[in-house]
XYZ file of C-alpha atoms in Angstrom:
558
model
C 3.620 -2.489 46.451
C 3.200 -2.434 50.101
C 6.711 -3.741 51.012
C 8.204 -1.787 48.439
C 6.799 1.328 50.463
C 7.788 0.449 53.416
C 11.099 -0.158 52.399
C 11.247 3.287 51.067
C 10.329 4.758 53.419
C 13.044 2.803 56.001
C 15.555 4.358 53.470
C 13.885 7.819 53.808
C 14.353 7.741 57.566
C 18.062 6.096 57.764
C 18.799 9.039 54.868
C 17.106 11.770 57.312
C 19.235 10.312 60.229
C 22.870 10.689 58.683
C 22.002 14.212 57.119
C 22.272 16.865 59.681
C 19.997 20.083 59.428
C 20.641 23.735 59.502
C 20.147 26.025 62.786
C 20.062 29.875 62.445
C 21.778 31.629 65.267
C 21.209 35.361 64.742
C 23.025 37.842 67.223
C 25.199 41.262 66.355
C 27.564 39.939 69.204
C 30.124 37.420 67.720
C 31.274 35.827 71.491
C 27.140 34.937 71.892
C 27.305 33.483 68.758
C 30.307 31.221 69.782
C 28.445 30.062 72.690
C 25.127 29.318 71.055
C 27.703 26.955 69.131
C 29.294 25.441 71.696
C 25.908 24.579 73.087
C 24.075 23.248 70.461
C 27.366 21.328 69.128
C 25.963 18.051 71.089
C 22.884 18.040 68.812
C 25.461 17.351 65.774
C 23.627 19.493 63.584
C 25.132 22.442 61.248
C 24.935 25.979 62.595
C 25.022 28.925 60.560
C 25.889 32.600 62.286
C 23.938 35.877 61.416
C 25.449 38.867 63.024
C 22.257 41.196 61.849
C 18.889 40.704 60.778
C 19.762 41.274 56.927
C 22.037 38.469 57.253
C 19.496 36.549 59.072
C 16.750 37.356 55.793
C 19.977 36.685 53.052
C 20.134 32.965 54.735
C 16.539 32.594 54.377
C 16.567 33.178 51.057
C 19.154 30.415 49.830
C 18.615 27.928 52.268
C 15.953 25.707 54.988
C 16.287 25.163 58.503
C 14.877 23.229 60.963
C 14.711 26.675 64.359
C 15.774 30.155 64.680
C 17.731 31.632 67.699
C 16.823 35.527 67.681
C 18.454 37.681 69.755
C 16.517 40.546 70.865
C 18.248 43.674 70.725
C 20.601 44.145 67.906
C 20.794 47.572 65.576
C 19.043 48.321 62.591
C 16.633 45.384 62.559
C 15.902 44.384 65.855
C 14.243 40.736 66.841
C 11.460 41.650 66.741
C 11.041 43.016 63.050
C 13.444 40.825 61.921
C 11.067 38.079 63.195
C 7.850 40.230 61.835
C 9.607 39.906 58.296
C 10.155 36.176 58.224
C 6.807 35.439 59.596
C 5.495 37.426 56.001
C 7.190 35.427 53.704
C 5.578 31.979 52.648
C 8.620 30.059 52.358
C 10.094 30.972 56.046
C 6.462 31.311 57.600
C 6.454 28.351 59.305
C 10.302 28.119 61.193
C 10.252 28.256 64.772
C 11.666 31.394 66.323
C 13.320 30.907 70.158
C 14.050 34.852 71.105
C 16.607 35.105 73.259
C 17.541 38.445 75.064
C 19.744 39.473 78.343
C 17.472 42.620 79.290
C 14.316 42.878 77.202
C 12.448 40.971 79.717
C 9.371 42.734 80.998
C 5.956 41.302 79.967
C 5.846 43.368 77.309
C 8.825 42.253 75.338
C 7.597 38.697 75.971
C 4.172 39.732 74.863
C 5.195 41.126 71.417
C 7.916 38.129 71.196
C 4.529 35.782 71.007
C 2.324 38.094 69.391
C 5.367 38.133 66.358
C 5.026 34.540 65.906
C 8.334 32.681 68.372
C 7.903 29.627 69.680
C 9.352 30.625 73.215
C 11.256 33.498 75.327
C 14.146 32.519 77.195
C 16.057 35.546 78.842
C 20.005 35.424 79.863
C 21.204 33.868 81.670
C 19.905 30.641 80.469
C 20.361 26.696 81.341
C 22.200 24.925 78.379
C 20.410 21.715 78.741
C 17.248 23.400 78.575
C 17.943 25.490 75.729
C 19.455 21.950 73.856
C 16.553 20.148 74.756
C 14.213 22.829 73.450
C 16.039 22.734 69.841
C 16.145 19.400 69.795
C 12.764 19.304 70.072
C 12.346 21.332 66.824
C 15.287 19.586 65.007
C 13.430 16.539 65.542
C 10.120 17.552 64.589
C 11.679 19.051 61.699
C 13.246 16.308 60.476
C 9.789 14.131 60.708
C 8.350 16.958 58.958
C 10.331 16.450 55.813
C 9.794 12.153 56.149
C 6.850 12.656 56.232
C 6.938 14.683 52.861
C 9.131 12.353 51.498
C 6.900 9.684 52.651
C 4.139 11.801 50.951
C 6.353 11.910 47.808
C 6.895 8.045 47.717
C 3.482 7.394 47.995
C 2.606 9.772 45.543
C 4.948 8.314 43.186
C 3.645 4.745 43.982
C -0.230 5.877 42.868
C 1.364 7.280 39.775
C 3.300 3.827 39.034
C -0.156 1.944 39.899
C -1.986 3.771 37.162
C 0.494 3.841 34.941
C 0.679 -0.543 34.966
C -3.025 -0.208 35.076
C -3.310 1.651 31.499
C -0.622 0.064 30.351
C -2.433 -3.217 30.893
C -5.690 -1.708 29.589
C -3.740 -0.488 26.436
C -1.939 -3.961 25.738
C -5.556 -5.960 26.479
C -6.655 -3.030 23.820
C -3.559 -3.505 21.400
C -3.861 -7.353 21.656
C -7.541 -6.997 20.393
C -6.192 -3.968 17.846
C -4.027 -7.019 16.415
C -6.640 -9.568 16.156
C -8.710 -7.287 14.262
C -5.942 -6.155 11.855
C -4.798 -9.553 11.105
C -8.227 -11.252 10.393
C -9.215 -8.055 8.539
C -10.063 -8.862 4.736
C -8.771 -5.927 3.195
C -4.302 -5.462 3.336
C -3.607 -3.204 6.227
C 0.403 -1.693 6.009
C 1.226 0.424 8.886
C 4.156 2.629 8.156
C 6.371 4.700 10.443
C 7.764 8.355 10.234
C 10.192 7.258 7.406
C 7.793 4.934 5.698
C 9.461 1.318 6.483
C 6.267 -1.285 7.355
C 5.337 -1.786 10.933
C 2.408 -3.774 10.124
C 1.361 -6.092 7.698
C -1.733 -7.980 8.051
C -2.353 -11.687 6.426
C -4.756 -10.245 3.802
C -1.715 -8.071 2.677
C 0.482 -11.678 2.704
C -1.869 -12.668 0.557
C -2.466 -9.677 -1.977
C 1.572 -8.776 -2.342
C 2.490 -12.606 -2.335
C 4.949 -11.782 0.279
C 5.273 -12.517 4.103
C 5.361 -10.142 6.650
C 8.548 -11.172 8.406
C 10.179 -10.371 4.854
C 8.724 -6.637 4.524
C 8.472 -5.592 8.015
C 11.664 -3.066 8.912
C 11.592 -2.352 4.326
C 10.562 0.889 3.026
C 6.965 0.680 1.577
C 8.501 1.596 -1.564
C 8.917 -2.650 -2.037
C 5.520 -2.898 -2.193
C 3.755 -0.241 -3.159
C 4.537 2.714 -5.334
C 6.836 5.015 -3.479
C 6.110 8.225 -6.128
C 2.517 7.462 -6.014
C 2.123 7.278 -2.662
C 3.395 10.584 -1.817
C 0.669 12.604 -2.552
C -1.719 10.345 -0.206
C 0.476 10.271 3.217
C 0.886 14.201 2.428
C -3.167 14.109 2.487
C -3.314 11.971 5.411
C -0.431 14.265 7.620
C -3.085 17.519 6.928
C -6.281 15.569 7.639
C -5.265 13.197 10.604
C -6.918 10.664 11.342
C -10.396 11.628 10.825
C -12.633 9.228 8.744
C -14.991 11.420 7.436
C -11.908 13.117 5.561
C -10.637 9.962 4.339
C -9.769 10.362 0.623
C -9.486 7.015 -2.017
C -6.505 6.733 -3.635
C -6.035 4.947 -6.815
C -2.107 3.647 -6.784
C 0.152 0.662 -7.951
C 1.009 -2.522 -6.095
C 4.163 -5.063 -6.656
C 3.752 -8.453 -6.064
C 6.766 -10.724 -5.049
C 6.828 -11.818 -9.080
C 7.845 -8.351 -9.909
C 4.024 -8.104 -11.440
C 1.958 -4.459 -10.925
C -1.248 -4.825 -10.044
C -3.777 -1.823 -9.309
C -4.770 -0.700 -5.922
C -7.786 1.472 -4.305
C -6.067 2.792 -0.760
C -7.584 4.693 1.991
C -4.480 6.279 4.171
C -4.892 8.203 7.704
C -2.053 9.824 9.687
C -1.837 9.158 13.190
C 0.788 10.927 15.942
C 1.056 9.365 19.767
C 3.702 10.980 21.661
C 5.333 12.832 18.944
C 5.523 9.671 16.925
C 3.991 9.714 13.243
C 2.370 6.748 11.432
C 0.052 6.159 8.348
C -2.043 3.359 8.484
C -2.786 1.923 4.755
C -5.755 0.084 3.504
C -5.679 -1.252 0.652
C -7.911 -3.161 -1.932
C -6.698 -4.985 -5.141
C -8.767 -3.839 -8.079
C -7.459 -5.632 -10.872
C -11.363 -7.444 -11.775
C -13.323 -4.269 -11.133
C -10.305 -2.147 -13.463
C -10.321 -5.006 -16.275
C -14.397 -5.115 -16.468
C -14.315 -1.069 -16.325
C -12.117 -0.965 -19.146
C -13.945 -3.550 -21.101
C -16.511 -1.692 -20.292
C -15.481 1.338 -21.469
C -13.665 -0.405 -24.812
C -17.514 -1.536 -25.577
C -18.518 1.994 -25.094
C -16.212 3.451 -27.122
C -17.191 1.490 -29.793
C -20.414 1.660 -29.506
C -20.001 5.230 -29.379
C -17.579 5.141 -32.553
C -20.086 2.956 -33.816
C -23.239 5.392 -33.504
C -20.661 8.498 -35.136
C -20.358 5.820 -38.150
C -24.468 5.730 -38.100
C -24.805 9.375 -37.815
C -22.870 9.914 -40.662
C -24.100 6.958 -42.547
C -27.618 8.004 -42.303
C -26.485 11.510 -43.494
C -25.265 10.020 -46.344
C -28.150 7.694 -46.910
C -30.392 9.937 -47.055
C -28.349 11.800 -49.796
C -28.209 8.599 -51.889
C -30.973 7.046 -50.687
C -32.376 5.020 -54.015
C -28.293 4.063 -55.074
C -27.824 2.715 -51.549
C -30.882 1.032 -51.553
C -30.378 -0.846 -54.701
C -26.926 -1.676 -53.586
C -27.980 -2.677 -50.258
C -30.878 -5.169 -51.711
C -28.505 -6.612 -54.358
C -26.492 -7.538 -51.237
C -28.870 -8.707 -48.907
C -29.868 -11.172 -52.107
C -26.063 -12.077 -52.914
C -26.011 -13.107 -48.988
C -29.483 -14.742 -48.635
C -28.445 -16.644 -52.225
C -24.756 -18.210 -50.774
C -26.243 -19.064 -47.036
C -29.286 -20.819 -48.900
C -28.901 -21.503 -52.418
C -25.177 -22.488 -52.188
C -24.835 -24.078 -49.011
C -27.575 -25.549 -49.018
C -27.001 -27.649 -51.894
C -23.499 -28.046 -50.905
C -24.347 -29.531 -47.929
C -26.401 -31.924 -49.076
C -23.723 -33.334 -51.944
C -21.123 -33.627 -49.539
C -24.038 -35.307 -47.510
C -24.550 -37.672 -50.245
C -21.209 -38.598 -51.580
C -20.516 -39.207 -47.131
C -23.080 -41.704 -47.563
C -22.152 -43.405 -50.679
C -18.539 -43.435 -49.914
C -19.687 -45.131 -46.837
C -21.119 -48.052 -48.680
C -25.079 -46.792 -47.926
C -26.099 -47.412 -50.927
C -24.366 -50.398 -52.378
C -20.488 -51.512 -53.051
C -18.517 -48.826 -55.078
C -15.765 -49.899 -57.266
C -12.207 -48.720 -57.550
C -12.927 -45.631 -59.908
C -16.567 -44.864 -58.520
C -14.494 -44.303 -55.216
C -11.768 -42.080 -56.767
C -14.270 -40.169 -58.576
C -16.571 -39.725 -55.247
C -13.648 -38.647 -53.320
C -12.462 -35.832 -55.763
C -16.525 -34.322 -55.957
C -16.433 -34.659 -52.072
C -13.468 -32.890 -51.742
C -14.680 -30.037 -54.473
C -17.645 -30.268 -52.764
C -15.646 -29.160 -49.501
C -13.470 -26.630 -51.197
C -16.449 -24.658 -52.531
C -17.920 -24.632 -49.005
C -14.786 -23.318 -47.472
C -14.982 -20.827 -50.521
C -18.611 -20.268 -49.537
C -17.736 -19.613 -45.766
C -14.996 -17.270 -46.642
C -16.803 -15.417 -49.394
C -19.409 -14.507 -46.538
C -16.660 -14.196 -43.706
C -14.985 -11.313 -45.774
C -18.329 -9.627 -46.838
C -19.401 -9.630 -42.944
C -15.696 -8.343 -42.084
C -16.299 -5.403 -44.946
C -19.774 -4.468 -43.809
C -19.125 -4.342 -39.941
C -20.979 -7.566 -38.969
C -18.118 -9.256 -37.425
C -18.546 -8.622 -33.227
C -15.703 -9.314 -31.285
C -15.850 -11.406 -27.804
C -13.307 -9.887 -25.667
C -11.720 -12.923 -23.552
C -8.106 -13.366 -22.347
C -5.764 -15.247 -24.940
C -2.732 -17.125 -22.988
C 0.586 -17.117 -24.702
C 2.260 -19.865 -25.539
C -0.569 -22.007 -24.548
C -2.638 -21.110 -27.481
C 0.029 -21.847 -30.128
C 0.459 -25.126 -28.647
C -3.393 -25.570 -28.590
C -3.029 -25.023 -32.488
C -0.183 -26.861 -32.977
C -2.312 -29.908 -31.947
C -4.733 -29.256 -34.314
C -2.969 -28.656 -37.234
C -0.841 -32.076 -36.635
C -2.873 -34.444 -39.261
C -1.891 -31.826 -42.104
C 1.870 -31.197 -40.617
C 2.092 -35.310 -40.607
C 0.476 -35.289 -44.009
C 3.297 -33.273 -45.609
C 5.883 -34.640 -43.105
C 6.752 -31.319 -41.529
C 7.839 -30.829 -38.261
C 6.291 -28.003 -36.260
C 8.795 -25.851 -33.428
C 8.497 -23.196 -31.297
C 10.793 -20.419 -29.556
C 9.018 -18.260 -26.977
C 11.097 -15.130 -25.859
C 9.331 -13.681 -22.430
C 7.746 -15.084 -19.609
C 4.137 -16.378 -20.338
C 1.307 -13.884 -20.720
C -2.621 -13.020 -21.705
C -3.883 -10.264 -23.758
C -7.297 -9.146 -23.605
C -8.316 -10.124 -27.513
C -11.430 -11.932 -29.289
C -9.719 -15.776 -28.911
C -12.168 -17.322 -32.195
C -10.700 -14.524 -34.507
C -6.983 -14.777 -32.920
C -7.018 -18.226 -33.408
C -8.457 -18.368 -36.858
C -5.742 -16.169 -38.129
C -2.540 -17.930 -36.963
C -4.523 -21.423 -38.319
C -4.639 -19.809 -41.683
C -0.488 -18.910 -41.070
C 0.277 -22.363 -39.835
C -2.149 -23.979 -42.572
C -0.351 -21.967 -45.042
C 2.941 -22.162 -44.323
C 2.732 -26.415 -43.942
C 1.078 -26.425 -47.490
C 3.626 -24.124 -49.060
C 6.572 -24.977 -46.599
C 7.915 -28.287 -48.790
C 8.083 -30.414 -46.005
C 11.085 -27.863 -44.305
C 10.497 -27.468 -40.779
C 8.119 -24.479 -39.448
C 9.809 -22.031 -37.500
C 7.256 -20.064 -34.783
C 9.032 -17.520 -33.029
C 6.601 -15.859 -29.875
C 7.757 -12.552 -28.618
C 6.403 -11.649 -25.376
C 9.063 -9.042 -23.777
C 6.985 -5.796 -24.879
C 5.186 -4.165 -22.433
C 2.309 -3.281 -24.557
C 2.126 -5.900 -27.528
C 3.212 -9.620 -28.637
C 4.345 -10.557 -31.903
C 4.167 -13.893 -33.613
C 6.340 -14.983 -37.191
C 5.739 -18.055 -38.453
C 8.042 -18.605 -40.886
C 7.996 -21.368 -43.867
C 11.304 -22.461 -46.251
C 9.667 -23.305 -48.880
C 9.685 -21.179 -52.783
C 9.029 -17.866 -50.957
C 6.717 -15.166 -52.925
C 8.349 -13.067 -56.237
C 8.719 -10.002 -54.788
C 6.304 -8.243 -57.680
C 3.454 -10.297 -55.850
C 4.077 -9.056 -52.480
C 1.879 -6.710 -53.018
C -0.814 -8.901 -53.854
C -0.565 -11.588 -51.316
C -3.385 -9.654 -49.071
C -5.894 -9.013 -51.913
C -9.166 -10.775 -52.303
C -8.904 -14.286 -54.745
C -5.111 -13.947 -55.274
C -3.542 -17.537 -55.838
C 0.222 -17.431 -56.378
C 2.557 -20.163 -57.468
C 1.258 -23.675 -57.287
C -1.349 -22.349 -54.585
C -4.439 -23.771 -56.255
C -3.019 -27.280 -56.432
C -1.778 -27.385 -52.735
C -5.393 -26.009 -52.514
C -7.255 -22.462 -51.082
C -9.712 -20.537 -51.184
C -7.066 -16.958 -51.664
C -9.275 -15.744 -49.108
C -7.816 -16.440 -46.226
C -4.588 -14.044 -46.188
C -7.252 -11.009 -46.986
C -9.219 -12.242 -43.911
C -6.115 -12.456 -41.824
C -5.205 -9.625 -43.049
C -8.566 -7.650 -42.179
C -9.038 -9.695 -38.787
C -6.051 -8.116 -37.546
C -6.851 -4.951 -38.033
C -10.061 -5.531 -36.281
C -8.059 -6.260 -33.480
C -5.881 -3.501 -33.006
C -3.264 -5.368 -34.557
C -1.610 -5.858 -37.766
C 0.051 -8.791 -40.420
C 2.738 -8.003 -42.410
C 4.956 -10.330 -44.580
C 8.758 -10.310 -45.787
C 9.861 -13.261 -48.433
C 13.025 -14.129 -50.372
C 12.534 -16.610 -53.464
C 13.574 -19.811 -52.804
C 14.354 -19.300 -49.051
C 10.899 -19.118 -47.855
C 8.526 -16.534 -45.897
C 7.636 -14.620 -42.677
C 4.529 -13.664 -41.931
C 4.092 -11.684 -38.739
C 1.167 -10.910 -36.465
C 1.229 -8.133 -33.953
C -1.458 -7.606 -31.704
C -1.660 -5.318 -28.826
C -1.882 -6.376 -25.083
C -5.231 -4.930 -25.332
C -7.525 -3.659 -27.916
C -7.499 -0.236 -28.414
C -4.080 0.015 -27.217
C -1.178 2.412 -29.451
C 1.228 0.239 -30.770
């Protein structure tokens, strides 16, 4: 910094040398005038003529200069108030005044010269040298005068430059740690500018969007976050500032690189340096707290539908209190008589006939076998009667709760499609699938979802004639899937549509392929339960299509 100032200050001097400054010469006599020039034109300077003292003041006013030469005696303003004037004004109070006069040059006249503020007296005649060397004096000292304010300037200018680099270094050292803290922070941070394209985009935000920053930085925010949405908060954030205490949440919508929404909780504050406006975005993915508040609140809701049904139940209980009760105990004994009586005893012949068709007890011959196998697989039918009897009469009186878990699509078709293999090799069907959409979940009870498309794929091997089973999975709706399995097989007569949901209904040769004619009603029913709903369209001797559709979530409008 030092040699720069002294190098400026070389320049200031060479600069003051090669510009030439301005004398006054102010006489009413236009041949004095001439010779003032012709004296002073050694110097090199610039001379400028005043034939009055209103001349003299109009100079003053446009333009600087370095000595005055005032004659004495001239009309209207004389020297000395002509010199009495300039000395009044700020801008000309400090210009040296040299009076020169021919006859004005008792004590007196040199008394008031001084007393008006000149510099010197010098009466006519006069030595030219002496008068040269006198303004040369003053040009000389005038011209230090204004290096040494430019000087004064340059150094001026040099502090400013010095504190400038020092905040600016202070400010990076500050934005540097600014940075740091952004990018380790663990919520997204998305700076935006005046027209909303991303200045910043922290790791945590990589990670949230799926997307990296050198991809989004320069887009409009509108790429990853909802533009229409968002609109309200940076509105918010322009009248509030950047004050925390009047930060607002903001409950808006994310993309993620796969396209996917995805719920967000921002907090957004409006900052302006130098005229410049940005909003500063933090953001929080809520998708877990969202999906437990709304299972949350599904469970509410039905436990609140669930109290209405018990407020008006007990109304009408206690209106037919001794019916209901009768009712009610003649059902409690029809269930404690299948779970105990029936099953009991079931259980224990199919435990039986297990252990004699295992040899337990002794060699078997040919027909003891056959004649084992047939009761153990009666013995089996009327416990999957049993089980369904009481599935259907806990479906009817409410008893059924539902475990609300994600379901994956296709993965649980293919799941079941391994299970129900043995019977598909048994009646040498082939099994195939056709999934239209991109994978997904619903939020559904997984036993009860997979119970009723075991009961389709069950039914529609048994009843399919050994035709290939057609499973077509629909997963472009935004708020529901849909699933047909369809058989080729002898198809329903279309005067038993009707029937096919209703409760011990065996069609065709159903009760030698086996069945309960249960578990169509209970299908039936179960989807309901869900939110959801089966339906079935058949053509005789082409086969049938039974379709499930079940919302994304329960509780959801189809």
């Amino acid at each position: 910094m030092t040699a720069t100032l002294r190098e400026s200050a070389v320049e200031v001097e060479r600069t003051s040398r090669d510009e030439r400054v301005n004398i006054l010469l102010v006489d009413d006599r236009a041949e004095n005038l001439l010779a003032l020039e012709a004296i002073l034109e050694p110097l090199g300077e610039r001379t400028v003529r005043a034939h009055s003292g209103d001349e003299a003041l109009k100079c003053l006013l446009t333009e600087d200069f370095a000595v005055i030469l005032l004659d004495v005696q001239m009309p209207g303003l004389n020297g000395f108030e002509t010199a009495e004037l300039i000395k009044s004004r700020d801008r000309t109070r400090y210009i040296p005044i040299i009076f020169l006069t021919a006859i004005s040059k008792d004590e007196a006249y040199v008394f008031r010269g001084y007393s008006v503020g000149a510099v010197d007296y010098m009466s006519k005649p006069f030595q030219p040298d002496v008068l040269r060397s006198k303004v040369a004096v003053f040009v000389d000292l005038y011209r230090k005068q204004r290096q040494l304010k430019d000087q004064e300037r340059l150094l001026h200018e040099a502090a400013v430059r010095q504190i400038e680099l020092e905040h600016r270094a202070r400010f990076l050292a500050q934005e540097a740690r600014t940075a740091h803290i952004v990018s380790t922070a663990m919520d997204a941070i998305v700076v935006l500018d005046a027209e909303r394209r991303i200045d910043v985009f922290n790791a945590a935000a990589e990670r949230m969007f799926g997307r990296s920053a050198t991809d989004v930085i320069g887009n409009h925010v509108e790429q990853v976050i909802a533009d229409e949405q968002l609109d309200r908060a940076l509105t918010m954030a322009s009248e509030t500032g950047s004050d925390p205490n009047k930060a607002e949440l903001h409950s808006l919508t994310g993309y993620r690189s796969t396209g996917d929404e995805f719920p967000l909780e921002v907090s957004v504050s409006g900052l302006d340096v130098a005229g410049d406006r940005s909003y500063a975005i933090i953001a929080r993915d809520v998708t877990d707290r969202i999906r437990s508040e709304e299972a949350l609140r599904t469970q509410a809701d039905s436990l609140a539908r669930n109290a209405a049904e018990l407020r008006e139940l007990n109304k009408e209980l206690q209106e037919r209190q001794e019916e209901l009760e009768r009712a009610m105990t003649a059902r409690n004994r029809f269930y404690a008589s299948m779970s105990h009586e029936l099953r009991t005893p079931i259980n224990a012949i199919i435990g039986y006939n297990t252990l004699l068709l295992d040899h337990i007890y002794g060699p078997l011959n040919e027909k003891q076998t056959h004649g084992l196998q047939r009761t153990h697989k009666a013995a089996n039918h009327l416990l999957e009667l049993v089980n369904d009897v009481l599935d259907l009469s806990k479906i009817e009186a409410g008893k059924i709760e539902l475990t609300l878990q994600p379901v994956p699509f296709p993965g649980t078709i293919e799941d079941l499609f391994v299970t129900v293999r043995p019977l598909a090799d048994e009646h040498a069907t082939e099994l195939h699938l056709h999934v239209d959409g991109d994978a997904t979940t619903i939020i559904s009870d997984p036993r009860r979802v997979r119970q009723i498309l075991l009961n389709l794929l069950s039914n529609a091997i048994k009843f399919g004639r050994g035709h290939p089973i057609e499973v077509d999975l629909s997963l472009g709706a935004p708020d529901h899937i849909e699933v047909a399995v369809t058989d080729h097989g002898e198809g329903i007569e279309p005067d038993d549509l009707p029937r096919i949901f209703d409760e011990f209904v065996q069609l065709s040769n159903s009760q030698q392929l086996g069945g309960t004619g249960l578990g169509l009603p209970i299908s039936k029913r179960l989807a309901t339960l869900l939110g959801g709903e089966l339906r079935v369209t058949s053509e005789r001797g082409k086969g049938s299509t039974f379709r499930l559709k079940l919302p994304e979530r329960i509780g959801m409008e189809d």
